[in-house]
Coordinates of C-alpha atoms in Angstrom, one line a residue:
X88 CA 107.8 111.6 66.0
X89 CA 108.9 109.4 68.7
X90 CA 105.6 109.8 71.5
X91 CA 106.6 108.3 74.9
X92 CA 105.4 108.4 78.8
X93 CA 108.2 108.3 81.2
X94 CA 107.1 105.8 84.9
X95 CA 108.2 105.6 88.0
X96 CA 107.8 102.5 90.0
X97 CA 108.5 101.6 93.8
X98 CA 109.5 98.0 94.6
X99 CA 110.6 96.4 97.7
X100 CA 114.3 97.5 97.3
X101 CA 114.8 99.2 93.9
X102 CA 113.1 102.6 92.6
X103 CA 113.3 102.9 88.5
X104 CA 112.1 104.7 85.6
X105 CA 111.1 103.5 82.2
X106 CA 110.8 105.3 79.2
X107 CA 108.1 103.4 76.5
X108 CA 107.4 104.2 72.8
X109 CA 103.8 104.9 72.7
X110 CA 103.3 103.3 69.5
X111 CA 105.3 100.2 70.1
X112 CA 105.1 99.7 73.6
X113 CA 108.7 99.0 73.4
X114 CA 111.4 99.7 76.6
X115 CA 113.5 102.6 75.1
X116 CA 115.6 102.9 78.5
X117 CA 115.1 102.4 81.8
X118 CA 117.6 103.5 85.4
X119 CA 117.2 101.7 88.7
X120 CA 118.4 102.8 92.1
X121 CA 118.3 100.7 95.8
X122 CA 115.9 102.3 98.4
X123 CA 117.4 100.7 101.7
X124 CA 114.3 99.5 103.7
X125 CA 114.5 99.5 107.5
X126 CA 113.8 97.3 110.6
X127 CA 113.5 99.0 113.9
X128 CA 112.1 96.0 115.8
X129 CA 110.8 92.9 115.5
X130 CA 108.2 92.9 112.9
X131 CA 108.9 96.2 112.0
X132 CA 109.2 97.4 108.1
X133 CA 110.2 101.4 107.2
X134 CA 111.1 103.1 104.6
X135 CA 112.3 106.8 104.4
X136 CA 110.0 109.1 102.3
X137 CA 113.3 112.0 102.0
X138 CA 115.6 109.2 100.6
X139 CA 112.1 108.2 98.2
X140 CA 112.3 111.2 96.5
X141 CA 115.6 111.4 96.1
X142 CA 116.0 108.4 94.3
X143 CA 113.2 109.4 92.0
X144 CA 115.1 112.6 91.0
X145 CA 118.1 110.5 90.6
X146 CA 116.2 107.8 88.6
X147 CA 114.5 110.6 86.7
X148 CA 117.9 112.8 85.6
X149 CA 119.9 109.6 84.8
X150 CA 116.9 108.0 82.5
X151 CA 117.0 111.2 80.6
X152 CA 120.9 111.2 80.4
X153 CA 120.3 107.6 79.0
X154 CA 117.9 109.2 76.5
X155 CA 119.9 111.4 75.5
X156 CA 122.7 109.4 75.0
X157 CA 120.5 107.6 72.3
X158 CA 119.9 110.7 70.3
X159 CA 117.0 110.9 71.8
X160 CA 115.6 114.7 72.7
X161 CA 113.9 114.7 76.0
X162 CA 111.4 116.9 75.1
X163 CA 109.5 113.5 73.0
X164 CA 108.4 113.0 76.7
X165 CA 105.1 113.7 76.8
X166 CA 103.4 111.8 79.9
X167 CA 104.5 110.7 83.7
X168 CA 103.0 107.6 84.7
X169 CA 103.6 106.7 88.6
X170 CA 103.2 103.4 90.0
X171 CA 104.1 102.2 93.9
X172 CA 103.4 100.2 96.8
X173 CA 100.0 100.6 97.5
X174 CA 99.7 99.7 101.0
X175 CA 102.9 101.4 102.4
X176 CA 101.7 105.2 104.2
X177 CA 103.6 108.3 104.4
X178 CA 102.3 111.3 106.8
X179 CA 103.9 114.6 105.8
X180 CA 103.6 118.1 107.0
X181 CA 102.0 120.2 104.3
X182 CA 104.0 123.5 105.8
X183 CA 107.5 122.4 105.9
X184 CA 107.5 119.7 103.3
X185 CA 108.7 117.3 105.8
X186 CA 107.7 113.6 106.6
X187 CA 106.7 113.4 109.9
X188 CA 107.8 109.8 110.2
X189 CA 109.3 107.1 108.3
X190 CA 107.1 105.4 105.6
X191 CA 105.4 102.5 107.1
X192 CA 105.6 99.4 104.3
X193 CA 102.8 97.2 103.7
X194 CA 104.0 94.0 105.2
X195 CA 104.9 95.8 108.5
X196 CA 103.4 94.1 111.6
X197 CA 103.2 96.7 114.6
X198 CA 99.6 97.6 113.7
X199 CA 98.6 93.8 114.4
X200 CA 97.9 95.1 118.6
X201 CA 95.5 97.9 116.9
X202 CA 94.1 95.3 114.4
X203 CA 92.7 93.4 117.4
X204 CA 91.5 96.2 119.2
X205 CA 89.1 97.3 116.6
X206 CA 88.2 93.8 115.5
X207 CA 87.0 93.4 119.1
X208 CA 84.9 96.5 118.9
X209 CA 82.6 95.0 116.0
X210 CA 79.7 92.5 116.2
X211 CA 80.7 89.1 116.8
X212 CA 84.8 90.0 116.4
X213 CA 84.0 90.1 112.8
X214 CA 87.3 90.8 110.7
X215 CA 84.9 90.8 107.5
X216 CA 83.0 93.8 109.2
X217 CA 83.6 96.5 106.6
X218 CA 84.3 94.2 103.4
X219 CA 80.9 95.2 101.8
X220 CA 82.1 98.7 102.3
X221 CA 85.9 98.3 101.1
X222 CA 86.3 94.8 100.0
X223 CA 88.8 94.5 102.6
X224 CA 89.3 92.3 106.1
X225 CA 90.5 94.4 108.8
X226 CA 94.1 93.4 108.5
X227 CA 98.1 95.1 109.0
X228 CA 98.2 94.9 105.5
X229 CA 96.1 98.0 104.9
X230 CA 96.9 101.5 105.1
X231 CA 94.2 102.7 107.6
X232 CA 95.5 101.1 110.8
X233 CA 99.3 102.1 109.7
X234 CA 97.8 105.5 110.1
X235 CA 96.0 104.8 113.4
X236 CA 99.0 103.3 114.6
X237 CA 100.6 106.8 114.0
X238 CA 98.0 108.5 115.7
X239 CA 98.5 106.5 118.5
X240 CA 102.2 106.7 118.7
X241 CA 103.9 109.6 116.6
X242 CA 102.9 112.5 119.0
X243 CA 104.7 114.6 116.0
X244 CA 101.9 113.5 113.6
X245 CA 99.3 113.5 116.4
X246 CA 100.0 117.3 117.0
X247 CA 100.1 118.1 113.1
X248 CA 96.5 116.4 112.4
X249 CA 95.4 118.6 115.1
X250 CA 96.7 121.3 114.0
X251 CA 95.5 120.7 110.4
X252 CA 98.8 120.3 109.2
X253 CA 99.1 116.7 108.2
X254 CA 99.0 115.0 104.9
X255 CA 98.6 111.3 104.6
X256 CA 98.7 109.0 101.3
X257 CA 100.3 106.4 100.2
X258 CA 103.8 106.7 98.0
X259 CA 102.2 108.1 94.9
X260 CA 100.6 110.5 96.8
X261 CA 104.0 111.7 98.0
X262 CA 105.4 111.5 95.2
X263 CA 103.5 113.1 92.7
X264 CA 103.0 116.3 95.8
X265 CA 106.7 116.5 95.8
X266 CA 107.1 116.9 92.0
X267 CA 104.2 119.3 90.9
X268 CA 105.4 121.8 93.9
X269 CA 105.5 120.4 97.2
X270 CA 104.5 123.3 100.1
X271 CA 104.6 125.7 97.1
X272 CA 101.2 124.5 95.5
X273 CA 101.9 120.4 95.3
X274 CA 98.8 119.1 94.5
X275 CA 98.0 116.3 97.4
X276 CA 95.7 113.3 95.2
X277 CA 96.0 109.6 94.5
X278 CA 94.1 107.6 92.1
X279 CA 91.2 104.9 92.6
X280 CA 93.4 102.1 93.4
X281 CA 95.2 103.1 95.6
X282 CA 92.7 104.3 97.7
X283 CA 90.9 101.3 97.1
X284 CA 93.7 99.9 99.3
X285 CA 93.3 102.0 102.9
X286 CA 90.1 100.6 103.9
X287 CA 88.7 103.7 104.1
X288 CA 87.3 103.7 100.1
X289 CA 84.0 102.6 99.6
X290 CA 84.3 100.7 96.5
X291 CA 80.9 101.4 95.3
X292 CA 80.2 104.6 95.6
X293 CA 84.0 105.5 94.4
X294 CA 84.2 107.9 97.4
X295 CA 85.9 108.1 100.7
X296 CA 83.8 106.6 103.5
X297 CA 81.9 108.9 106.2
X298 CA 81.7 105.8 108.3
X299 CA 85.8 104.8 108.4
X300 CA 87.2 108.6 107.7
X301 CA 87.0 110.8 110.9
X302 CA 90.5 112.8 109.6
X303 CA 88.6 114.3 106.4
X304 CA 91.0 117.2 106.2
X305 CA 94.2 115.2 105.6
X306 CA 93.2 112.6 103.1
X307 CA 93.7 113.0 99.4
X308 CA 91.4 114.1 96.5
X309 CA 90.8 111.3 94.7
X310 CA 91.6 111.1 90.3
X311 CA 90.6 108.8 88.1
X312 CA 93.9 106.1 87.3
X313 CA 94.4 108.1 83.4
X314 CA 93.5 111.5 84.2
X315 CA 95.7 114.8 83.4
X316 CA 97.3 116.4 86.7
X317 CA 99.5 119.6 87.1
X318 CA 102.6 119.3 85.7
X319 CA 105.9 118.4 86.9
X320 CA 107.9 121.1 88.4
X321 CA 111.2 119.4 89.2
X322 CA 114.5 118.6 86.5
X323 CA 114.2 117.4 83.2
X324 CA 110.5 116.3 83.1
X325 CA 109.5 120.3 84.7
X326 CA 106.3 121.0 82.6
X327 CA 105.2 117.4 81.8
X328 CA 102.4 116.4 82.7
X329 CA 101.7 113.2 85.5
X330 CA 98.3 111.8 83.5
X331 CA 99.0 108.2 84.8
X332 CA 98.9 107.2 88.7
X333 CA 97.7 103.1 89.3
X334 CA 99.1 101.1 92.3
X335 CA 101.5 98.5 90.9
X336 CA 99.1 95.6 90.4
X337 CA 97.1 97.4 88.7
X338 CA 99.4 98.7 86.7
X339 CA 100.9 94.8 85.7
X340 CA 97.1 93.9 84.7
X341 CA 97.0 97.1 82.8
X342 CA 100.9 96.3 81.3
X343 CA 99.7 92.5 80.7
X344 CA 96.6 94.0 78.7
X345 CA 94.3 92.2 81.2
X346 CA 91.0 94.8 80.0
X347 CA 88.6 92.2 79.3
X348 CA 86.6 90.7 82.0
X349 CA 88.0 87.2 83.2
X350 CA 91.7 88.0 82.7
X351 CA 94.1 87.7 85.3
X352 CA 97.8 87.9 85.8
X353 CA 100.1 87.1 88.6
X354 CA 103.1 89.5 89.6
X355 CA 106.3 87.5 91.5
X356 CA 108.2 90.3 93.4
X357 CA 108.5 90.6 97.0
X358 CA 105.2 88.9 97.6
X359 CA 102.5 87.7 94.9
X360 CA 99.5 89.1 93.9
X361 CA 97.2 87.7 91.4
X362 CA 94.5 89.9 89.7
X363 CA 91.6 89.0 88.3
X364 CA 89.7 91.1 86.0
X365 CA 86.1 91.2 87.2
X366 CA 84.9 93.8 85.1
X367 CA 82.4 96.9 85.8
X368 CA 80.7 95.0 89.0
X369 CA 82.6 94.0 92.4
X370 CA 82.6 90.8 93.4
X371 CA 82.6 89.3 96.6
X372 CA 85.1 87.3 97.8
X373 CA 83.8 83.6 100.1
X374 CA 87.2 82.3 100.1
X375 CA 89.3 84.6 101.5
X376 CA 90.4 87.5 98.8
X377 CA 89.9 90.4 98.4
X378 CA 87.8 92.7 96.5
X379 CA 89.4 95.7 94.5
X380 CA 89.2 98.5 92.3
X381 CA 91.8 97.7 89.3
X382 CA 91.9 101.2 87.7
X383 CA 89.4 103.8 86.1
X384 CA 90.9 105.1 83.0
X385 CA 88.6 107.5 81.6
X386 CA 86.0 110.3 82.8
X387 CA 82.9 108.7 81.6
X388 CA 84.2 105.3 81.6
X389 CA 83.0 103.2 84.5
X390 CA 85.4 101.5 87.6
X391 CA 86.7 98.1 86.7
X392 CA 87.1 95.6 89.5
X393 CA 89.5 93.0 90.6
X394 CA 89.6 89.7 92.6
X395 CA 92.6 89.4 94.6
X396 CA 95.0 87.2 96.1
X397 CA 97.8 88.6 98.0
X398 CA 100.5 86.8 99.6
X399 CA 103.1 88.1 101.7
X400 CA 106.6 86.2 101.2
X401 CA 108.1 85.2 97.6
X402 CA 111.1 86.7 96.3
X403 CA 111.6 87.9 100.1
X404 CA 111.8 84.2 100.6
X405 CA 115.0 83.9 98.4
X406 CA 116.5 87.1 99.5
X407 CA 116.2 85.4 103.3
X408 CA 118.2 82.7 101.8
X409 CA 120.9 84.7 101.0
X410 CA 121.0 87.0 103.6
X411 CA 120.2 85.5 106.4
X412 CA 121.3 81.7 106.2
X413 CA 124.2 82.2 103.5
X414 CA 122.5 79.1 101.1
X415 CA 123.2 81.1 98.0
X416 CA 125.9 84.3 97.4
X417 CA 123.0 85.9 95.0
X418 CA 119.8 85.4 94.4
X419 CA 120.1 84.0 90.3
X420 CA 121.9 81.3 92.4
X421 CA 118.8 79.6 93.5
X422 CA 117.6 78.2 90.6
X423 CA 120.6 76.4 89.7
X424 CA 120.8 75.0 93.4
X425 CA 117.0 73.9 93.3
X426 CA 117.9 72.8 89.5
X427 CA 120.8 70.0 91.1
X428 CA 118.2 68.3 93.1
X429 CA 115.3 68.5 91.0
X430 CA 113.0 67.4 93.8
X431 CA 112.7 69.1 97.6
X432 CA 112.6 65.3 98.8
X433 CA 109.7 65.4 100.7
X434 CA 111.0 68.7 102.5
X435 CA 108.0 71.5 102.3
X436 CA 108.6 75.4 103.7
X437 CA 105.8 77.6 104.5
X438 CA 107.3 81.1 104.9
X439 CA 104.5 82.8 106.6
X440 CA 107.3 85.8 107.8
X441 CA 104.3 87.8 108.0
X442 CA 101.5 85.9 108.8
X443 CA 99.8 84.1 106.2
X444 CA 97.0 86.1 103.6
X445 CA 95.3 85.1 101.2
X446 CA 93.2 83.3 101.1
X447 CA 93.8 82.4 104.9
X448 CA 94.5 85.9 106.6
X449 CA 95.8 84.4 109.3
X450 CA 98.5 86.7 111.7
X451 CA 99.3 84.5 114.4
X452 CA 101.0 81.8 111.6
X453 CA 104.7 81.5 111.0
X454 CA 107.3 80.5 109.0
X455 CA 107.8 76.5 109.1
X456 CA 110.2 73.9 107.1
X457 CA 108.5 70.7 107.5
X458 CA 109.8 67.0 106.1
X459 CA 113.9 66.9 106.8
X460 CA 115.6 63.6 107.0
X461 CA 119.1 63.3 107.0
X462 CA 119.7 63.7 103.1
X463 CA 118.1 67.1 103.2
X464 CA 120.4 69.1 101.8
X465 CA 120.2 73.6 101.0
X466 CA 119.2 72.2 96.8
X467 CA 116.4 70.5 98.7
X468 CA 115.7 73.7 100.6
X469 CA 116.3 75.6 97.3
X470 CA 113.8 73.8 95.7
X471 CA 111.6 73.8 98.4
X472 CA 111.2 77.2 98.7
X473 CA 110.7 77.7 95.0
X474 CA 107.8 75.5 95.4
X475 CA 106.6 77.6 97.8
X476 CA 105.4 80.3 95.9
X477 CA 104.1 78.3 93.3
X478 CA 101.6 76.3 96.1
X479 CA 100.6 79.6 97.2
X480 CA 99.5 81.3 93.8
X481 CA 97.5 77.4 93.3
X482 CA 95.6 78.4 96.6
X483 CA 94.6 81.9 95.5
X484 CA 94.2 80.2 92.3
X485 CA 91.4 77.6 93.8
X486 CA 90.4 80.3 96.2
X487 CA 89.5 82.6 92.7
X488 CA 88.0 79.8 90.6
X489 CA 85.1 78.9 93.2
X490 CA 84.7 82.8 93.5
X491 CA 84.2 83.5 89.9
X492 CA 82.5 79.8 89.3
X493 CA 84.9 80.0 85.4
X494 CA 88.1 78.1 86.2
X495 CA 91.6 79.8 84.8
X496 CA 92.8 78.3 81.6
X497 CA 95.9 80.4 81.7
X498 CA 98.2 82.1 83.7
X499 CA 100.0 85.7 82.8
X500 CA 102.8 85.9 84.8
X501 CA 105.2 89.2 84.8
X502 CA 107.8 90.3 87.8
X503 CA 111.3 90.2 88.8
X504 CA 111.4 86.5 89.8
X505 CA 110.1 85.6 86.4
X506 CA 113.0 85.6 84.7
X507 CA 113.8 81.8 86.6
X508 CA 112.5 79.6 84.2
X509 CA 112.9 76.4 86.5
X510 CA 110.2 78.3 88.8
X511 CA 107.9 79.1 86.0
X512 CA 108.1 75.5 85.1
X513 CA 107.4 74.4 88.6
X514 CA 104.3 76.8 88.4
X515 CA 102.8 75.4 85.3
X516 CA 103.4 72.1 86.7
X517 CA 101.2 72.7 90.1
X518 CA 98.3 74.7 88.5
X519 CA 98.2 72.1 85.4
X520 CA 97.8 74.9 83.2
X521 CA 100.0 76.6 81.1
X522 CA 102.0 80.2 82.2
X523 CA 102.4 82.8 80.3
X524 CA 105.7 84.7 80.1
X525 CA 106.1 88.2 78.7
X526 CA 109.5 89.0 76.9
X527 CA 109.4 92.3 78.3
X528 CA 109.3 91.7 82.1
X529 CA 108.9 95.6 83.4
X530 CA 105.0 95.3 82.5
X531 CA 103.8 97.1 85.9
X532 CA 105.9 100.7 84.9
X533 CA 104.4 100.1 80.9
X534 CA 100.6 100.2 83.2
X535 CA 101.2 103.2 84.3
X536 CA 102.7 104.6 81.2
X537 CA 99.7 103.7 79.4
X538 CA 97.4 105.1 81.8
X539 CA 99.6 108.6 81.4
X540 CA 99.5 108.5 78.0
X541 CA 95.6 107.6 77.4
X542 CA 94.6 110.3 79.6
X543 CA 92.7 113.3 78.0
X544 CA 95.0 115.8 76.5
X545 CA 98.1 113.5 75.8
X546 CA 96.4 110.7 73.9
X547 CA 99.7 108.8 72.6
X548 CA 98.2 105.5 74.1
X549 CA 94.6 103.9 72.7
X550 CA 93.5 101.3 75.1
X551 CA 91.0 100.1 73.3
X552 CA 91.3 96.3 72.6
X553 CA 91.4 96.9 68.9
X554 CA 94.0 98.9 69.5
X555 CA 96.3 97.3 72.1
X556 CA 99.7 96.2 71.3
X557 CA 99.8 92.4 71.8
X558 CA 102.3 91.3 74.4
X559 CA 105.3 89.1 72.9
X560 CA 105.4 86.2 75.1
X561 CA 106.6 82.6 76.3
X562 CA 104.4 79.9 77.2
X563 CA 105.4 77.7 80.0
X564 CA 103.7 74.0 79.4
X565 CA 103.0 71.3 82.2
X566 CA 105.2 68.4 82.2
X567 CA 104.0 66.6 85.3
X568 CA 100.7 64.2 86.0
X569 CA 98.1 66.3 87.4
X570 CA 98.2 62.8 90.1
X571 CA 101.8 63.9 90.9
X572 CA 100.6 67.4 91.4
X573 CA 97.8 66.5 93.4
X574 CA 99.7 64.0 95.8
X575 CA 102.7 67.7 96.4
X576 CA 99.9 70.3 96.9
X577 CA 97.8 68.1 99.7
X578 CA 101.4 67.7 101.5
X579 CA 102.0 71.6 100.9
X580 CA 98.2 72.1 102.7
X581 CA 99.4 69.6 105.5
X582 CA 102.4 72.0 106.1
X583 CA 100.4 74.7 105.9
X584 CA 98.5 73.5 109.0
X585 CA 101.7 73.1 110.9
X586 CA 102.4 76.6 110.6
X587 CA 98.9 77.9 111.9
X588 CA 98.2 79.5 115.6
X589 CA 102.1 79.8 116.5
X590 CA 102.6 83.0 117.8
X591 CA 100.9 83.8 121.0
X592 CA 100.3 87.1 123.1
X593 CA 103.0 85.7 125.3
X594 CA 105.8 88.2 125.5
X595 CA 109.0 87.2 123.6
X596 CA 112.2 86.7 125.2
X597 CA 114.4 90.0 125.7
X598 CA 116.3 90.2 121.9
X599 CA 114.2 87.7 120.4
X600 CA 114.2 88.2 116.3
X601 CA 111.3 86.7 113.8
X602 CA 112.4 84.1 111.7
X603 CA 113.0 86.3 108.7
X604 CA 115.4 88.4 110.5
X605 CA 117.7 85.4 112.0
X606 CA 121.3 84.9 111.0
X607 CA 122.1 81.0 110.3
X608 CA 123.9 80.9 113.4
X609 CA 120.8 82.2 115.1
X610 CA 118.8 79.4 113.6
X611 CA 121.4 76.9 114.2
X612 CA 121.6 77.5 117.9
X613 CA 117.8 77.8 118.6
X614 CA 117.6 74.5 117.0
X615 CA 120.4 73.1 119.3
X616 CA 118.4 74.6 122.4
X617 CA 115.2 72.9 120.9
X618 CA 116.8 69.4 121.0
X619 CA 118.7 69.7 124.1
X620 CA 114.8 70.6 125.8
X621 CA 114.1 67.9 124.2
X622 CA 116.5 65.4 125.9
X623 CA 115.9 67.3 129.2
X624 CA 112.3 66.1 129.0

C-alpha cells in the first residue's frame, strides 16, 4: 500500500505541493504555481492572502490530477503537511473570512520607524532586550511589529481587534483556517516554530508571553510541529488530516534529517538561513544569531532548538540581476556568466537590499559593489554576486562556530539555488569544508510531510534515527588554498564596512526607489549625477 503525506510550501514567488512515499521518502509528484508579491512603496513587500489560498487549491487539485494520472488513487493520501514563510503576517476577520489587509512579507521594511520607537523605550536602547525571552533582537524581520505596524495604520484591522473580530498568524495559520472550515469552524493554530518567530513566544516556557502579548484574543493556539489537526474540508484532500505544520527552515533541517544535536543545514532561496541543531536546551547567541525553536514532534517529546543565521538577499540577488539591470535573460544564466570569468577581479557586492542580519542586524546598511576598474565586466559582476552569498553563509558560519565552541566539519546544503554547481563549489571553497548536496532538492516540503506523517494517528513516518531514510547526496570538495580563501573573505569584510550606516533619517528625494527596485537606466543615470557632483566640486 502506497502510504504518503501531501505538503504545501510558500516561497518567495512560487507556492507548490509535493506528494512523498512514506516508506521511501521518494518525490512521487509535485505542482507549482507563481504567487506575484507586491511593492507599494519604497521598502515595501506584500503579498495577498485571497490570491494564497487560491493557489493552494490550485496546487492542491492539479497535484492530485498528477497523481492520478500515475495510477495513483488519491485516497493513499493520508497526511497534509504545511510549510511557509515564517515571518510574513496575515490579519483576517474571523466573521467574513476576509483578510483585512495584504500579507506583510518578512523582509518588508515599513516597521523599521516602529522598530526604533520601541527600542528607544527599553533600558539603555537595548535591541537585545527581550532575547532571553524569545531569542530574538527587536528587528522588521519579525512578525510582532508587522502587526503593530497594522495597528498603527490599518484603521480596518484596528476596529476589528476591538471589536474582537481579528485573527492574526502567520501563513500556515491562514492556511490551514481556510482549509479545515474557515468562518464555519476553521480552526485558528500554528505550530512551535512558527511562533517561535513573532517575538512574542517565550522559548522556554513554550507559551505565549504575558509580557509582549497585550491582544490575547487574536493570537493562535499553539500545536506541537507533528500533531493531528481537524481535517481538511476543501477538494480532493476533504477529510485528511493536516498532522504536519513546521516553518520552512525547520522543515529543510527536518527534510535534511538534521535530528541529532550538532547538525546543521543551510537553505539558498530568496535569502539564507542556516540551522543548527542545538538539541533540547536553547542556546544563546554572543555573535549576532538568533535563537530558535526548530520543531516539537511529539506529545511527550521535548522542544528541540536551533542556532540561526538569517540573511536577507541571495537568490533575490540574481533575480535583481535580471530584472532590474537586464545582466542575464534568466536566472540559470548566471552561472555560466560568472563560469566565463572565473574570478570577480577584485570586484566584491554586498547586497544589503534589506539591511544587513545576521550576524550584524544592522538596518541603516545598503547595497554596495565595491572594486571596479575598467575591465570590470557583468561575468565579473556575475561572479561577484555569486560570491556573495557564499561570504555571508562563512560569517553566520564563524558567527555559529564561536557560539557552539565545536566548529562545522560539514555543510548540508538544500534550496532552489542549489542546483548551480559553480556556486556550491564557490561555497566549499570559502568555508574550506566540504558541502553537501541532496539529489532531491525539495527537502523543506519532505519536513513537513514527515512531521504529518509521524504525528499520532497517521504513523506512516518513524523519525527515529534508526529509522530514517538516508538522504542520497553530492559532496562538493574544496579546491582552493585556505591562504586564497582567507586573502577573498577579509576583502569581502572590508566591503562589508563600506556598506554600513548609509541610510539616514533624512527624507529621500520625491520618487526615490531602493537599490533593489532600480531599472539599469535608473542606476546608470544616478551614477552619471554622482560623477558630474563630483566634477562640480
Amino acid at each position: 500500500t502506497l502510504l504518503s503525506a501531501s505538503s504545501v510550501g510558500l516561497s518567495a514567488t512560487f507556492l507548490s505541493t509535493q506528494v512523498f512515499n512514506a516508506n521511501t521518502a521518494e518525490l512521487i509528484c509535485h505542482h507549482q504555481v507563481p504567487v506575484n508579491q507586491r511593492f507599494p512603496k519604497e521598502g515595501w513587500v506584500e503579498e495577498d492572502p485571497r490570491e494564497i489560498l487560491e493557489s493552494v487549491h490550485e496546487c492542491v487539485e492539479r497535484t492530485c490530477e498528477k497523481l492520478q494520472q500515475l495510477n495513483v488513487d488519491v485516497s493513499n493520501i493520508k497526511a497534509v503537511g504545511v510549510t511557509n514563510q515564517r515571518e510574513t503576517t496575515v490579519v483576517w476577520d474571523k466573521e467574513t473570512g476576509e483578510p483585512l489587509y495584504n500579507a506583510i512579507v518578512w523582509l518588508d521594511l515599513r516597521t523599521q520607524s516602529t522598530v526604533e520607537r520601541l527600542i528607544s523605550k527599553t533600558p539603555g536602547r537595548n535591541k537585545n532586550h527581550f532575547k532571553n525571552q524569545t531569542g530574538l533582537p527587536i528587528s522588521t524581520y519579525f512578525s510582532a511589529v508587522k502587526l503593530r505596524w497594522m495597528l498603527d495604520n490599518v484603521d480596518e484591522v484596528r476596529r476589528a481587534v476591538l471589536a474582537g473580530r481579528a485573527l492574526f498568524g502567520t501563513v500556515d495559520s491562514w492556511i490551514i483556517w481556510c482549509l479545515t472550515g474557515g468562518k464555519d469552524g476553521g480552526v485558528h493554530c500554528t505550530d512551535v516554530s512558527n511562533a517561535s518567530r513573532t517575538m512574542l513566544f517565550n522559548i522556554h516556557t513554550m507559551e505565549w508571553d504575558s509580557e509582549l502579548c497585550r491582544y490575547t484574543h487574536c493570537l493562535v493556539r499553539l500545536r506541537r510541529s507533528s500533531q493531528g489537526t481537524q481535517s481538511s474540508k476543501c477538494g480532493s484532500l476533504a477529510g485528511v488530516p493536516i498532522s504536519g505544520c513546521l516553518g520552512d527552515q525547520s522543515a529543510a533541517l527536518v527534510g535534511q534529517t538534521c535530528l541529532q544535536e550538532g547538525q546543521a543545514k543551510n537553505t539558498y532561496g530568496t535569502g539564507c538561513f542556516l540551522l543548527r541543531n542545538t538539541g533540547t536546551k536553547p542556546v544563546m547567541s554572543d555573535h549576532g544569531l538568533l535563537t530558535t525553536v526548530a520543531y516539537k514532534l511529539g506529545k511527550d517529546a521535548p522542544a528541540c532548538y536551533a542556532l540561526e543565521g538569517s540573511v536577507a538577499i541571495a537568490g533575490a540577488m540574481v533575480q535583481w540581476l535580471k530584472d532590474n539591470m537586464g545582466i542575464v535573460k534568466s536566472s540559470s544564466e548566471i552561472e555560466s556568466l560568472a563560469a566565463a570569468a572565473g574570478t570577480s577581479y577584485g570586484c566584491y557586492f554586498v547586497p544589503a537590499f534589506s539591511g544587513l542580519y545576521a550576524p550584524y542586524w544592522e538596518p541603516s546598511a545598503r547595497g554596495i559593489i565595491c572594486g571596479l576598474t575598467q575591465f570590470t565586466n557583468k561575468s565579473h559582476l556575475a561572479f561577484a554576486a555569486l560570491e556573495a552569498v557564499c561570504f555571508q553563509t562563512r560569517e553566520i558560519v564563524d558567527a555559529m562556530n564561536q557560539d557552539s565552541g565545536v566548529p562545522l566539519m560539514q555543510m548540508q546544503v538544500d534550496g532552489g539555488m542549489t542546483s548551480n554547481r559553480l556556486l556550491m563549489q564557490l561555497q566549499a571553497d570559502i568555508l574550506c569544508m566540504p558541502v553537501v548536496r541532496p539529489l532531491m532538492s525539495e527537502t523543506t516540503s519532505l519536513g513537513a510531510a514527515m512531521a504529518a506523517g509521524a504525528a499520532k494517528g497517521v504513523d506512516v513516518w518513524n523519525l527515529s534515527p534508526d529509522h530514517v531514510v538516508p538522504v542520497t547526496s553530492e559532496k562538493f570538495q574544496p579546491q582552493i588554498n585556505p591562504e586564497e580563501s582567507e586573502f577573498r573573505y577579509a576583502r569581502w569584510k572590508k566591503a562589508v564596512q563600506r556598506a554600513m550606516n548609509w541610510e539616514t533619517s533624512e527624507p529621500s528625494s520625491p520618487g526615490t526607489a531602493p537599490l533593489y527596485l532600480r531599472s539599469r537606466s535608473q542606476v546608470v543615470l544616478h551614477l552619471l549625477t554622482c560623477l558630474t557632483a563630483l566634477v562640480l566640486f
